């Protein structure tokens, strides 16, 4: 219980959405509230665009900046908030799914005009599976959106979650007048084109029959709001926070991120009820977040953040104890002790070397090739954190080396990029053909670009007619051996070891 006060202070979460719903805009507004950035546009200009590869590349060129936005730490009302960014594009969904293993809760942004979209559906499946607490922000209320009752029904049915309205909108589009805060009993007024600042647009209306309501929003809308609130109170009552924490109920807020409207209500509720770091499962036992001994896992690796230094950063989520600079930790998979002299934190304005960090925190560890995604560090105990997903690739392409002088660089690049989890690398039986497997087309373009930019290796990809890669396992070792393409396994094992892979793997045409 040594670090209870530090743990209580922390909330680690991710914002997720279908591309264009407003994730970046909302992130930026939250950072503005936290004082982590001073001007609007600071996050947006660095965001990873989702539409065109060229945009992505352009951003990758400024990678030093964009990584600063992949974890953002800021303080708001004595709460230390770790916000993890997730790429919106479906081709990078693997990265998003892994990031979701490192958070304790999620804010889901939904576009009020488009409602539930593809990517939202997929992400919610993962969130529901893990029972991660979720808050919903219905964005773009300043545009003519769907009827709000229909929208709530759509979200509940499509995402299979139960919602609990925390604010309620008065109209939408050009008639949008604001939201009524159902818990604080306050009317938050919207004036198009102005940005909400602190409390100045909030009118406290504890009794909705008050004439102030009619005065502020007009008789007709006041009457509708009274009816709506009566109905909502009747149906939903008060939020049961335990149901939110167990992932069974999702509080929902309405607003307009670009106008910084409805965001404060979301953030204030978030710091009040969102979970602090929770206990986590390993392959041997559940680790209590209050344990004194440090443990945690790597959920993301990014190579060559700074092209001049050729370093890799492993993003490490602390799950228990206190992480200290220069202290030796046990790398469970490699069975060796390592220490970190320059661990980073991700305070939004700068990347600072950190002396110590606590559960919920993400630290960036300089890596010289020791880490793979999912690796666990402990103070000696042998366990590893479970639940970090791996994906079966769906598109396979042969790597054609266009510059034989750069073969070594290519090999290194392929190994490092596959360690990052961007793609999987296979060699085909009976040859030396290198095959890259990914879940999305866009990743091939990113790999090709990064191999050239970061390793000087020029490649071309030839599409292959494979659609699945399977791990072949059997309790009967002899059966596995017989199934294996090279019966004595020698040659194949050597090849796989050289590629940093373990266990027999086969690409199935
Ligand atoms: P994403 O990260 O989820 O992909 O979405 P992002 O925040 O980039 O927002 C997508 C677009 O939606 C942006 O417009 C943004 O300004 C707009 N947007 C965000 N919140 C609101 C809102 O509350 N109301 C309205 N009407 N629009 C909103 P864009 O034209 O793509 O970019 P930009 O020109 O603003 O840079």
Short mmCIF file of C-alpha atoms and ligand atoms in Angstrom, two decimals:
data_model
loop_
_atom_site.label_atom_id
_atom_site.label_comp_id
_atom_site.label_asym_id
_atom_site.label_seq_id
_atom_site.Cartn_x
_atom_site.Cartn_y
_atom_site.Cartn_z
CA UNK A 1 0.00 0.00 0.00
CA UNK A 2 3.10 2.19 -0.12
CA UNK A 3 2.07 3.99 -3.25
CA UNK A 4 -1.68 4.23 -2.70
CA UNK A 5 -1.76 8.02 -2.90
CA UNK A 6 0.11 8.04 -6.22
CA UNK A 7 -2.16 5.36 -7.66
CA UNK A 8 -5.31 7.18 -6.56
CA UNK A 9 -4.15 10.27 -8.45
CA UNK A 10 -3.85 8.57 -11.81
CA UNK A 11 -6.28 7.86 -14.64
CA UNK A 12 -5.02 6.26 -17.82
CA UNK A 13 -7.34 6.17 -20.81
CA UNK A 14 -7.66 6.26 -24.57
CA UNK A 15 -9.98 8.16 -26.86
CA UNK A 16 -11.29 6.08 -29.72
CA UNK A 17 -13.51 6.78 -32.68
CA UNK A 18 -14.16 6.11 -36.29
CA UNK A 19 -11.94 8.44 -38.36
CA UNK A 20 -13.29 11.99 -38.52
CA UNK A 21 -15.69 11.71 -35.62
CA UNK A 22 -13.58 14.24 -33.70
CA UNK A 23 -11.05 12.29 -31.65
CA UNK A 24 -8.17 14.65 -32.36
CA UNK A 25 -10.29 17.72 -31.72
CA UNK A 26 -11.52 16.34 -28.41
CA UNK A 27 -7.99 15.36 -27.40
CA UNK A 28 -6.86 18.87 -28.05
CA UNK A 29 -9.64 20.39 -25.96
CA UNK A 30 -8.85 18.08 -23.06
CA UNK A 31 -5.21 19.12 -23.25
CA UNK A 32 -6.25 22.76 -23.27
CA UNK A 33 -8.23 22.19 -20.07
CA UNK A 34 -5.23 20.50 -18.55
CA UNK A 35 -3.02 23.43 -19.51
CA UNK A 36 -0.81 21.01 -21.41
CA UNK A 37 -1.07 23.01 -24.59
CA UNK A 38 -1.73 26.70 -25.01
CA UNK A 39 -3.17 27.00 -28.45
CA UNK A 40 -5.80 25.19 -30.45
CA UNK A 41 -4.31 23.38 -33.41
CA UNK A 42 -1.23 22.14 -31.58
CA UNK A 43 -2.31 18.54 -31.64
CA UNK A 44 -4.19 18.68 -34.86
CA UNK A 45 -1.24 19.80 -36.91
CA UNK A 46 0.62 16.70 -35.83
CA UNK A 47 -2.07 14.15 -36.15
CA UNK A 48 -1.69 11.07 -38.25
CA UNK A 49 -4.12 11.62 -41.07
CA UNK A 50 -6.13 8.65 -42.08
CA UNK A 51 -7.07 9.18 -45.64
CA UNK A 52 -4.03 9.29 -47.82
CA UNK A 53 -0.75 7.54 -47.43
CA UNK A 54 1.06 10.66 -48.42
CA UNK A 55 -0.40 12.45 -45.42
CA UNK A 56 0.79 9.70 -43.16
CA UNK A 57 4.26 9.85 -44.65
CA UNK A 58 4.37 13.57 -44.24
CA UNK A 59 3.57 13.18 -40.59
CA UNK A 60 6.04 10.36 -40.20
CA UNK A 61 8.69 12.77 -41.38
CA UNK A 62 8.02 14.75 -38.27
CA UNK A 63 7.90 11.63 -36.14
CA UNK A 64 9.67 13.24 -33.21
CA UNK A 65 6.59 15.35 -32.74
CA UNK A 66 3.94 12.84 -33.56
CA UNK A 67 5.19 10.38 -30.98
CA UNK A 68 4.86 13.05 -28.33
CA UNK A 69 1.19 12.88 -29.09
CA UNK A 70 0.90 9.12 -28.77
CA UNK A 71 1.00 9.40 -24.97
CA UNK A 72 0.02 12.66 -23.35
CA UNK A 73 0.23 13.31 -19.66
CA UNK A 74 -1.41 16.28 -18.04
CA UNK A 75 -2.88 17.33 -14.73
CA UNK A 76 -6.40 18.53 -14.15
CA UNK A 77 -7.81 19.29 -10.70
CA UNK A 78 -5.12 17.21 -8.95
CA UNK A 79 -5.68 14.21 -11.20
CA UNK A 80 -2.79 12.99 -13.29
CA UNK A 81 -4.22 11.99 -16.62
CA UNK A 82 -2.42 9.73 -19.07
CA UNK A 83 -4.11 9.93 -22.43
CA UNK A 84 -3.06 7.35 -25.00
CA UNK A 85 -3.58 8.16 -28.64
CA UNK A 86 -4.87 5.52 -31.00
CA UNK A 87 -4.68 5.63 -34.78
CA UNK A 88 -8.13 5.86 -36.35
CA UNK A 89 -7.44 4.09 -39.62
CA UNK A 90 -8.51 0.46 -39.68
CA UNK A 91 -5.18 -0.63 -41.16
CA UNK A 92 -3.60 0.36 -37.88
CA UNK A 93 -6.22 -1.36 -35.75
CA UNK A 94 -3.62 -3.74 -34.29
CA UNK A 95 -1.84 -0.80 -32.75
CA UNK A 96 -5.12 0.45 -31.32
CA UNK A 97 -6.05 -2.92 -29.86
CA UNK A 98 -2.70 -3.20 -28.11
CA UNK A 99 -2.97 0.32 -26.78
CA UNK A 100 -6.34 -0.62 -25.33
CA UNK A 101 -4.61 -3.22 -23.16
CA UNK A 102 -2.60 -0.44 -21.54
CA UNK A 103 -5.53 1.75 -20.47
CA UNK A 104 -8.01 1.53 -17.62
CA UNK A 105 -10.89 3.21 -19.41
CA UNK A 106 -11.96 4.61 -22.73
CA UNK A 107 -13.80 7.61 -24.14
CA UNK A 108 -15.65 6.79 -27.32
CA UNK A 109 -16.44 9.66 -29.71
CA UNK A 110 -19.46 9.29 -31.97
CA UNK A 111 -20.38 11.65 -34.76
CA UNK A 112 -24.00 12.72 -34.20
CA UNK A 113 -24.57 12.90 -37.95
CA UNK A 114 -23.09 9.56 -38.94
CA UNK A 115 -23.96 7.60 -35.79
CA UNK A 116 -22.25 4.26 -35.24
CA UNK A 117 -19.64 3.55 -37.90
CA UNK A 118 -17.57 0.50 -38.83
CA UNK A 119 -14.45 1.18 -36.86
CA UNK A 120 -16.46 2.02 -33.76
CA UNK A 121 -18.19 -1.32 -33.95
CA UNK A 122 -14.91 -3.23 -34.14
CA UNK A 123 -13.28 -1.31 -31.34
CA UNK A 124 -16.28 -1.75 -29.07
CA UNK A 125 -16.09 -5.51 -29.48
CA UNK A 126 -12.61 -5.45 -27.98
CA UNK A 127 -13.61 -3.05 -25.24
CA UNK A 128 -16.64 -5.12 -24.27
CA UNK A 129 -14.57 -8.29 -24.25
CA UNK A 130 -12.18 -6.72 -21.78
CA UNK A 131 -15.00 -5.10 -19.80
CA UNK A 132 -13.22 -1.75 -20.03
CA UNK A 133 -15.31 1.12 -18.62
CA UNK A 134 -16.40 3.45 -21.40
CA UNK A 135 -17.82 6.98 -21.62
CA UNK A 136 -19.46 8.14 -24.82
CA UNK A 137 -19.16 11.65 -26.26
CA UNK A 138 -21.71 12.39 -28.98
CA UNK A 139 -19.94 15.02 -31.02
CA UNK A 140 -20.87 17.60 -33.65
CA UNK A 141 -24.17 18.58 -32.07
CA UNK A 142 -23.77 21.89 -33.90
CA UNK A 143 -24.61 19.99 -37.09
CA UNK A 144 -28.01 18.61 -38.04
CA UNK A 145 -27.67 15.17 -36.59
CA UNK A 146 -29.90 12.19 -36.04
CA UNK A 147 -32.78 12.38 -33.62
CA UNK A 148 -31.15 11.94 -30.22
CA UNK A 149 -33.46 9.18 -29.05
CA UNK A 150 -32.87 7.28 -32.29
CA UNK A 151 -29.15 7.83 -31.93
CA UNK A 152 -29.05 6.46 -28.39
CA UNK A 153 -31.05 3.45 -29.51
CA UNK A 154 -28.68 2.92 -32.43
CA UNK A 155 -25.62 3.10 -30.16
CA UNK A 156 -27.15 0.71 -27.64
CA UNK A 157 -28.25 -1.81 -30.26
CA UNK A 158 -25.22 -1.68 -32.50
CA UNK A 159 -22.58 -1.54 -29.81
CA UNK A 160 -24.44 -3.72 -27.35
CA UNK A 161 -23.90 -1.38 -24.45
CA UNK A 162 -26.33 0.26 -22.11
CA UNK A 163 -26.13 4.02 -22.08
CA UNK A 164 -26.80 6.47 -19.32
CA UNK A 165 -27.31 10.10 -20.42
CA UNK A 166 -25.39 12.56 -18.26
CA UNK A 167 -26.23 15.63 -20.31
CA UNK A 168 -29.16 16.17 -22.64
CA UNK A 169 -29.09 18.33 -25.77
CA UNK A 170 -31.52 21.04 -26.73
CA UNK A 171 -31.89 20.53 -30.48
CA UNK A 172 -29.00 20.17 -32.89
CA UNK A 173 -27.58 21.94 -35.92
CA UNK A 174 -28.35 25.63 -36.25
CA UNK A 175 -31.00 25.32 -33.54
CA UNK A 176 -28.59 23.77 -31.06
CA UNK A 177 -28.96 25.75 -27.86
CA UNK A 178 -26.88 23.77 -25.44
CA UNK A 179 -27.14 20.88 -23.02
CA UNK A 180 -28.80 20.32 -19.71
CA UNK A 181 -26.46 18.72 -17.20
CA UNK A 182 -28.63 16.05 -15.64
CA UNK A 183 -26.45 15.51 -12.58
CA UNK A 184 -25.34 19.06 -11.86
CA UNK A 185 -28.79 20.42 -12.77
CA UNK A 186 -27.31 23.20 -14.84
CA UNK A 187 -28.10 24.57 -18.26
CA UNK A 188 -25.00 24.97 -20.37
CA UNK A 189 -25.76 27.41 -23.15
CA UNK A 190 -24.29 27.21 -26.60
CA UNK A 191 -23.64 30.24 -28.73
CA UNK A 192 -22.44 29.29 -32.17
CA UNK A 193 -19.03 30.57 -32.99
CA UNK A 194 -17.96 31.21 -29.41
CA UNK A 195 -15.82 28.90 -27.35
CA UNK A 196 -16.95 27.74 -23.98
CA UNK A 197 -14.70 28.95 -21.23
CA UNK A 198 -14.88 27.81 -17.65
CA UNK A 199 -18.25 28.35 -16.01
CA UNK A 200 -19.53 31.47 -17.60
CA UNK A 201 -22.20 29.97 -19.86
CA UNK A 202 -23.68 27.78 -17.17
CA UNK A 203 -27.02 28.68 -15.64
CA UNK A 204 -27.93 26.71 -12.56
CA UNK A 205 -31.49 25.48 -12.83
CA UNK A 206 -32.24 23.05 -10.05
CA UNK A 207 -35.96 23.35 -10.70
CA UNK A 208 -36.77 22.88 -14.35
CA UNK A 209 -40.17 24.55 -13.96
CA UNK A 210 -38.34 27.82 -13.36
CA UNK A 211 -39.18 30.60 -15.80
CA UNK A 212 -35.45 31.16 -16.29
CA UNK A 213 -35.44 28.14 -18.56
CA UNK A 214 -38.12 29.63 -20.85
CA UNK A 215 -36.26 32.90 -20.84
CA UNK A 216 -32.99 31.27 -21.86
CA UNK A 217 -34.11 28.79 -24.51
CA UNK A 218 -37.63 29.90 -25.44
CA UNK A 219 -41.02 28.43 -24.42
CA UNK A 220 -41.11 25.65 -26.98
CA UNK A 221 -37.65 24.24 -26.31
CA UNK A 222 -38.11 24.68 -22.57
CA UNK A 223 -41.27 22.58 -22.73
CA UNK A 224 -39.54 19.88 -24.76
CA UNK A 225 -36.60 19.80 -22.38
CA UNK A 226 -38.92 19.42 -19.38
CA UNK A 227 -40.61 16.46 -21.04
CA UNK A 228 -37.28 14.93 -22.10
CA UNK A 229 -35.74 15.23 -18.67
CA UNK A 230 -38.79 13.76 -16.97
CA UNK A 231 -38.67 10.82 -19.34
CA UNK A 232 -34.93 10.30 -18.95
CA UNK A 233 -35.03 10.56 -15.17
CA UNK A 234 -37.86 8.03 -15.16
CA UNK A 235 -36.05 5.57 -17.41
CA UNK A 236 -32.47 5.93 -16.21
CA UNK A 237 -32.50 7.37 -12.68
CA UNK A 238 -29.11 8.08 -11.21
CA UNK A 239 -25.94 6.59 -12.64
CA UNK A 240 -24.73 3.56 -10.76
CA UNK A 241 -20.96 4.13 -10.82
CA UNK A 242 -20.23 0.45 -10.14
CA UNK A 243 -22.09 -0.46 -13.30
CA UNK A 244 -19.91 1.98 -15.20
CA UNK A 245 -16.75 0.57 -13.63
CA UNK A 246 -17.73 -2.99 -14.48
CA UNK A 247 -18.21 -1.97 -18.12
CA UNK A 248 -21.98 -2.55 -18.01
CA UNK A 249 -23.15 1.06 -18.32
CA UNK A 250 -21.71 3.84 -20.42
CA UNK A 251 -22.38 7.44 -19.38
CA UNK A 252 -23.11 9.54 -22.46
CA UNK A 253 -22.47 13.26 -23.05
CA UNK A 254 -23.50 15.50 -25.91
CA UNK A 255 -21.40 18.36 -27.23
CA UNK A 256 -19.31 19.89 -29.92
CA UNK A 257 -15.60 19.33 -29.56
CA UNK A 258 -14.57 21.92 -32.10
CA UNK A 259 -16.51 24.54 -30.13
CA UNK A 260 -15.14 23.20 -26.86
CA UNK A 261 -18.73 22.64 -25.84
CA UNK A 262 -19.83 19.88 -23.47
CA UNK A 263 -16.20 18.87 -23.01
CA UNK A 264 -15.82 20.24 -19.51
CA UNK A 265 -18.83 18.24 -18.30
CA UNK A 266 -17.22 15.13 -19.73
CA UNK A 267 -13.82 15.84 -18.19
CA UNK A 268 -15.25 16.71 -14.76
CA UNK A 269 -17.22 13.49 -14.65
CA UNK A 270 -14.24 11.59 -15.96
CA UNK A 271 -11.93 12.68 -13.15
CA UNK A 272 -14.64 11.92 -10.61
CA UNK A 273 -15.62 8.42 -11.65
CA UNK A 274 -13.16 6.99 -14.16
CA UNK A 275 -11.16 4.10 -12.71
CA UNK A 276 -7.72 4.53 -11.22
CA UNK A 277 -5.19 1.83 -12.26
CA UNK A 278 -6.65 -1.62 -11.74
CA UNK A 279 -5.37 -5.09 -10.89
CA UNK A 280 -4.15 -7.05 -13.87
CA UNK A 281 -3.84 -10.68 -14.89
CA UNK A 282 -0.65 -12.54 -15.62
CA UNK A 283 -0.11 -16.13 -16.69
CA UNK A 284 0.42 -17.19 -13.08
CA UNK A 285 -1.68 -14.87 -10.90
CA UNK A 286 -3.51 -11.57 -10.65
CA UNK A 287 -1.18 -8.71 -9.76
CA UNK A 288 -2.62 -6.26 -7.28
CA UNK A 289 -1.93 -2.70 -8.34
CA UNK A 290 -1.03 -1.90 -4.72
CA UNK A 291 1.84 -4.41 -4.58
CA UNK A 292 5.18 -2.82 -3.68
CA UNK A 293 7.18 -4.61 -6.33
CA UNK A 294 7.38 -3.05 -9.75
CA UNK A 295 5.94 -4.84 -12.75
CA UNK A 296 4.58 -3.87 -16.13
CA UNK A 297 4.57 -4.68 -19.83
CA UNK A 298 5.54 -3.29 -23.21
CA UNK A 299 2.53 -2.60 -25.43
CA UNK A 300 4.10 -0.63 -28.25
CA UNK A 301 7.51 -0.26 -29.84
CA UNK A 302 8.52 2.48 -32.17
CA UNK A 303 11.84 2.44 -34.00
CA UNK A 304 13.89 5.36 -35.21
CA UNK A 305 11.91 8.10 -33.57
CA UNK A 306 14.88 10.28 -34.10
CA UNK A 307 16.49 9.38 -37.44
CA UNK A 308 19.81 10.79 -36.23
CA UNK A 309 20.04 8.38 -33.34
CA UNK A 310 18.51 5.19 -34.68
CA UNK A 311 16.97 4.37 -31.36
CA UNK A 312 13.87 2.46 -30.51
CA UNK A 313 11.41 3.36 -27.82
CA UNK A 314 9.43 0.71 -25.99
CA UNK A 315 6.24 2.04 -24.42
CA UNK A 316 6.01 0.45 -21.00
CA UNK A 317 2.86 0.44 -18.87
CA UNK A 318 3.51 0.20 -15.14
CA UNK A 319 1.05 -2.14 -13.42
CA UNK A 320 2.38 -2.29 -9.84
CA UNK A 321 5.05 -0.79 -7.61
CA UNK A 322 7.38 2.09 -8.31
CA UNK A 323 9.49 2.24 -11.42
CA UNK A 324 12.89 3.79 -10.78
CA UNK A 325 15.53 5.08 -13.10
CA UNK A 326 18.80 3.07 -13.07
CA UNK A 327 17.33 0.20 -11.06
CA UNK A 328 17.73 -3.33 -12.42
CA UNK A 329 14.54 -5.06 -13.54
CA UNK A 330 14.00 -8.62 -14.61
CA UNK A 331 13.20 -9.11 -18.28
CA UNK A 332 11.14 -12.27 -17.99
CA UNK A 333 11.30 -13.52 -21.58
CA UNK A 334 15.05 -13.05 -21.89
CA UNK A 335 15.68 -14.06 -18.27
CA UNK A 336 18.09 -11.20 -17.77
CA UNK A 337 18.26 -8.07 -15.65
CA UNK A 338 18.38 -4.71 -17.32
CA UNK A 339 18.22 -1.11 -16.19
CA UNK A 340 17.26 2.12 -17.85
CA UNK A 341 19.27 5.27 -17.44
CA UNK A 342 17.04 7.54 -19.48
CA UNK A 343 13.39 6.53 -19.17
CA UNK A 344 11.04 9.10 -20.67
CA UNK A 345 7.73 10.48 -19.56
CA UNK A 346 5.37 12.04 -21.99
CA UNK A 347 4.38 15.30 -20.43
CA UNK A 348 2.64 16.88 -23.36
CA UNK A 349 5.03 19.77 -23.77
CA UNK A 350 8.25 17.85 -23.61
CA UNK A 351 9.73 14.42 -23.27
CA UNK A 352 11.48 14.46 -19.92
CA UNK A 353 13.74 11.93 -18.30
CA UNK A 354 11.88 10.56 -15.33
CA UNK A 355 13.29 9.49 -11.96
CA UNK A 356 10.34 7.35 -10.94
CA UNK A 357 6.87 6.47 -12.13
CA UNK A 358 3.82 4.66 -10.74
CA UNK A 359 1.03 2.31 -11.82
CA UNK A 360 -0.96 3.79 -14.67
CA UNK A 361 2.06 5.68 -15.99
CA UNK A 362 3.57 4.99 -19.36
CA UNK A 363 7.33 5.37 -19.63
CA UNK A 364 9.34 5.31 -22.81
CA UNK A 365 12.34 3.00 -22.56
CA UNK A 366 15.27 3.27 -24.94
CA UNK A 367 15.67 -0.13 -26.44
CA UNK A 368 18.64 -1.65 -28.15
CA UNK A 369 16.74 -4.67 -29.39
CA UNK A 370 15.74 -6.31 -26.11
CA UNK A 371 12.03 -5.82 -26.39
CA UNK A 372 9.14 -7.33 -28.24
CA UNK A 373 5.54 -6.33 -27.76
CA UNK A 374 4.09 -8.03 -24.70
CA UNK A 375 7.38 -8.30 -22.79
CA UNK A 376 7.09 -8.09 -19.03
CA UNK A 377 9.52 -6.54 -16.54
CA UNK A 378 9.38 -7.50 -12.86
CA UNK A 379 11.56 -7.34 -9.77
CA UNK A 380 12.49 -11.00 -10.18
CA UNK A 381 9.26 -12.95 -10.32
CA UNK A 382 8.57 -14.96 -13.44
CA UNK A 383 5.24 -14.11 -14.97
CA UNK A 384 4.04 -12.24 -17.97
CA UNK A 385 1.01 -10.05 -18.46
CA UNK A 386 -1.68 -11.65 -20.56
CA UNK A 387 -4.29 -10.29 -22.92
CA UNK A 388 -2.04 -8.43 -25.34
CA UNK A 389 -3.52 -9.42 -28.67
CA UNK A 390 -1.67 -10.73 -31.68
CA UNK A 391 -3.28 -10.76 -35.07
CA UNK A 392 -3.35 -13.12 -37.93
CA UNK A 393 -2.31 -11.25 -41.07
CA UNK A 394 -4.70 -11.26 -44.00
CA UNK A 395 -2.58 -9.88 -46.82
CA UNK A 396 0.75 -11.43 -47.81
CA UNK A 397 3.39 -10.00 -50.08
CA UNK A 398 6.80 -11.15 -51.11
CA UNK A 399 9.62 -8.73 -50.38
CA UNK A 400 11.73 -8.05 -53.45
CA UNK A 401 15.07 -6.44 -52.69
CA UNK A 402 15.67 -3.76 -55.31
CA UNK A 403 19.14 -2.88 -54.09
CA UNK A 404 21.30 -5.95 -53.33
CA UNK A 405 24.01 -3.70 -51.91
CA UNK A 406 21.65 -2.95 -49.04
CA UNK A 407 20.73 -6.54 -48.15
CA UNK A 408 22.00 -6.26 -44.59
CA UNK A 409 20.12 -3.05 -43.97
CA UNK A 410 17.00 -4.65 -45.38
CA UNK A 411 17.29 -7.67 -43.05
CA UNK A 412 17.77 -5.40 -40.07
CA UNK A 413 14.91 -3.14 -41.08
CA UNK A 414 12.54 -6.06 -41.56
CA UNK A 415 13.40 -7.54 -38.19
CA UNK A 416 13.03 -4.25 -36.37
CA UNK A 417 9.78 -3.30 -38.01
CA UNK A 418 8.29 -6.69 -37.33
CA UNK A 419 9.36 -6.40 -33.67
CA UNK A 420 7.30 -3.25 -33.58
CA UNK A 421 4.30 -5.34 -34.49
CA UNK A 422 3.70 -3.43 -37.72
CA UNK A 423 3.78 -6.67 -39.67
CA UNK A 424 4.79 -10.31 -39.46
CA UNK A 425 7.68 -11.82 -41.33
CA UNK A 426 7.64 -15.32 -42.80
CA UNK A 427 9.95 -17.38 -44.93
CA UNK A 428 8.42 -19.81 -47.30
CA UNK A 429 9.30 -23.47 -47.06
CA UNK A 430 11.79 -24.60 -49.62
CA UNK A 431 13.26 -21.24 -50.41
CA UNK A 432 14.49 -18.04 -48.96
CA UNK A 433 11.54 -15.98 -50.00
CA UNK A 434 10.71 -13.36 -47.40
CA UNK A 435 7.04 -12.72 -46.96
CA UNK A 436 5.45 -9.89 -45.08
CA UNK A 437 2.00 -10.39 -43.66
CA UNK A 438 -0.18 -7.46 -42.59
CA UNK A 439 -3.78 -6.77 -41.74
CA UNK A 440 -4.08 -3.71 -43.97
CA UNK A 441 -2.77 -2.49 -47.33
CA UNK A 442 -1.62 0.82 -45.93
CA UNK A 443 0.95 -0.91 -43.77
CA UNK A 444 2.85 -2.10 -46.84
CA UNK A 445 3.25 1.44 -48.02
CA UNK A 446 4.41 2.51 -44.60
CA UNK A 447 6.92 -0.37 -44.46
CA UNK A 448 8.25 0.40 -47.91
CA UNK A 449 8.64 4.04 -47.01
CA UNK A 450 10.27 3.38 -43.65
CA UNK A 451 12.68 0.78 -45.05
CA UNK A 452 13.89 3.37 -47.48
CA UNK A 453 13.96 6.34 -45.13
CA UNK A 454 15.29 4.65 -42.05
CA UNK A 455 17.45 1.82 -43.41
CA UNK A 456 18.25 2.95 -46.94
CA UNK A 457 16.75 -0.29 -48.28
CA UNK A 458 14.67 -0.17 -51.41
CA UNK A 459 11.98 -2.82 -51.82
CA UNK A 460 9.06 -3.73 -53.94
CA UNK A 461 6.20 -6.01 -52.91
CA UNK A 462 4.65 -8.78 -54.98
CA UNK A 463 1.19 -9.80 -53.88
CA UNK A 464 0.84 -13.50 -53.02
CA UNK A 465 -2.28 -15.63 -53.14
CA UNK A 466 -2.29 -16.48 -49.41
CA UNK A 467 -4.94 -15.43 -47.01
CA UNK A 468 -4.05 -16.91 -43.66
CA UNK A 469 -1.12 -17.90 -41.48
CA UNK A 470 -1.69 -20.45 -38.75
CA UNK A 471 0.25 -21.72 -35.81
CA UNK A 472 0.23 -25.47 -35.95
CA UNK A 473 0.30 -27.04 -32.52
CA UNK A 474 -0.43 -30.45 -31.11
CA UNK A 475 -0.04 -32.03 -27.72
CA UNK A 476 1.53 -34.93 -29.54
CA UNK A 477 5.03 -33.76 -30.45
CA UNK A 478 5.47 -36.54 -32.94
CA UNK A 479 2.40 -35.42 -34.86
CA UNK A 480 3.72 -31.86 -35.05
CA UNK A 481 7.06 -33.18 -36.18
CA UNK A 482 5.49 -35.24 -38.91
CA UNK A 483 3.33 -32.36 -40.07
CA UNK A 484 6.31 -30.09 -40.21
CA UNK A 485 7.50 -29.47 -43.77
CA UNK A 486 11.10 -30.38 -42.97
CA UNK A 487 10.85 -33.50 -40.91
CA UNK A 488 14.03 -33.19 -38.92
CA UNK A 489 13.32 -29.49 -38.57
CA UNK A 490 17.01 -28.53 -38.47
CA UNK A 491 17.23 -26.22 -41.40
CA UNK A 492 13.87 -24.63 -40.73
CA UNK A 493 14.65 -24.02 -37.07
CA UNK A 494 17.88 -22.30 -37.94
CA UNK A 495 16.07 -20.07 -40.39
CA UNK A 496 13.38 -19.19 -37.91
CA UNK A 497 15.90 -18.47 -35.18
CA UNK A 498 17.74 -16.15 -37.54
CA UNK A 499 14.49 -14.32 -38.08
CA UNK A 500 13.76 -14.10 -34.38
CA UNK A 501 10.72 -16.37 -34.61
CA UNK A 502 9.91 -19.38 -32.53
CA UNK A 503 7.76 -22.43 -33.06
CA UNK A 504 6.70 -23.86 -36.39
CA UNK A 505 4.68 -21.56 -38.55
CA UNK A 506 3.30 -22.16 -41.98
CA UNK A 507 1.76 -19.96 -44.56
CA UNK A 508 -1.32 -21.66 -45.91
CA UNK A 509 -2.18 -20.96 -49.54
P1 LIG B 1 -10.61 12.35 -35.90
O1 LIG B 1 -9.39 12.68 -35.12
O2 LIG B 1 -11.61 11.54 -35.15
O3 LIG B 1 -10.34 11.80 -37.24
O4 LIG B 1 -11.40 13.72 -36.17
P2 LIG B 1 -10.90 15.22 -36.12
O5 LIG B 1 -10.78 15.68 -34.72
O6 LIG B 1 -9.76 15.39 -37.02
O7 LIG B 1 -12.18 15.92 -36.73
C1 LIG B 1 -12.62 15.64 -38.04
C2 LIG B 1 -13.30 16.87 -38.62
O8 LIG B 1 -14.46 17.16 -37.85
C3 LIG B 1 -12.42 18.11 -38.55
O9 LIG B 1 -12.73 18.90 -39.68
C4 LIG B 1 -12.92 18.81 -37.32
O10 LIG B 1 -12.70 20.20 -37.33
C5 LIG B 1 -14.40 18.50 -37.38
N1 LIG B 1 -15.06 18.55 -36.07
C6 LIG B 1 -14.61 18.09 -34.88
N2 LIG B 1 -15.50 18.36 -33.91
C7 LIG B 1 -16.53 19.00 -34.49
C8 LIG B 1 -17.75 19.55 -34.01
O11 LIG B 1 -18.08 19.51 -32.84
N3 LIG B 1 -18.56 20.14 -34.94
C9 LIG B 1 -18.23 20.23 -36.25
N4 LIG B 1 -19.09 20.82 -37.07
N5 LIG B 1 -17.08 19.74 -36.75
C10 LIG B 1 -16.24 19.13 -35.87
P3 LIG B 1 -11.80 18.88 -40.95
O12 LIG B 1 -12.45 19.78 -41.93
O13 LIG B 1 -11.52 17.48 -41.39
O14 LIG B 1 -10.44 19.41 -40.43
P4 LIG B 1 -10.04 20.91 -40.13
O15 LIG B 1 -10.30 21.64 -41.38
O16 LIG B 1 -10.91 21.38 -39.01
O17 LIG B 1 -8.62 20.82 -39.75
#
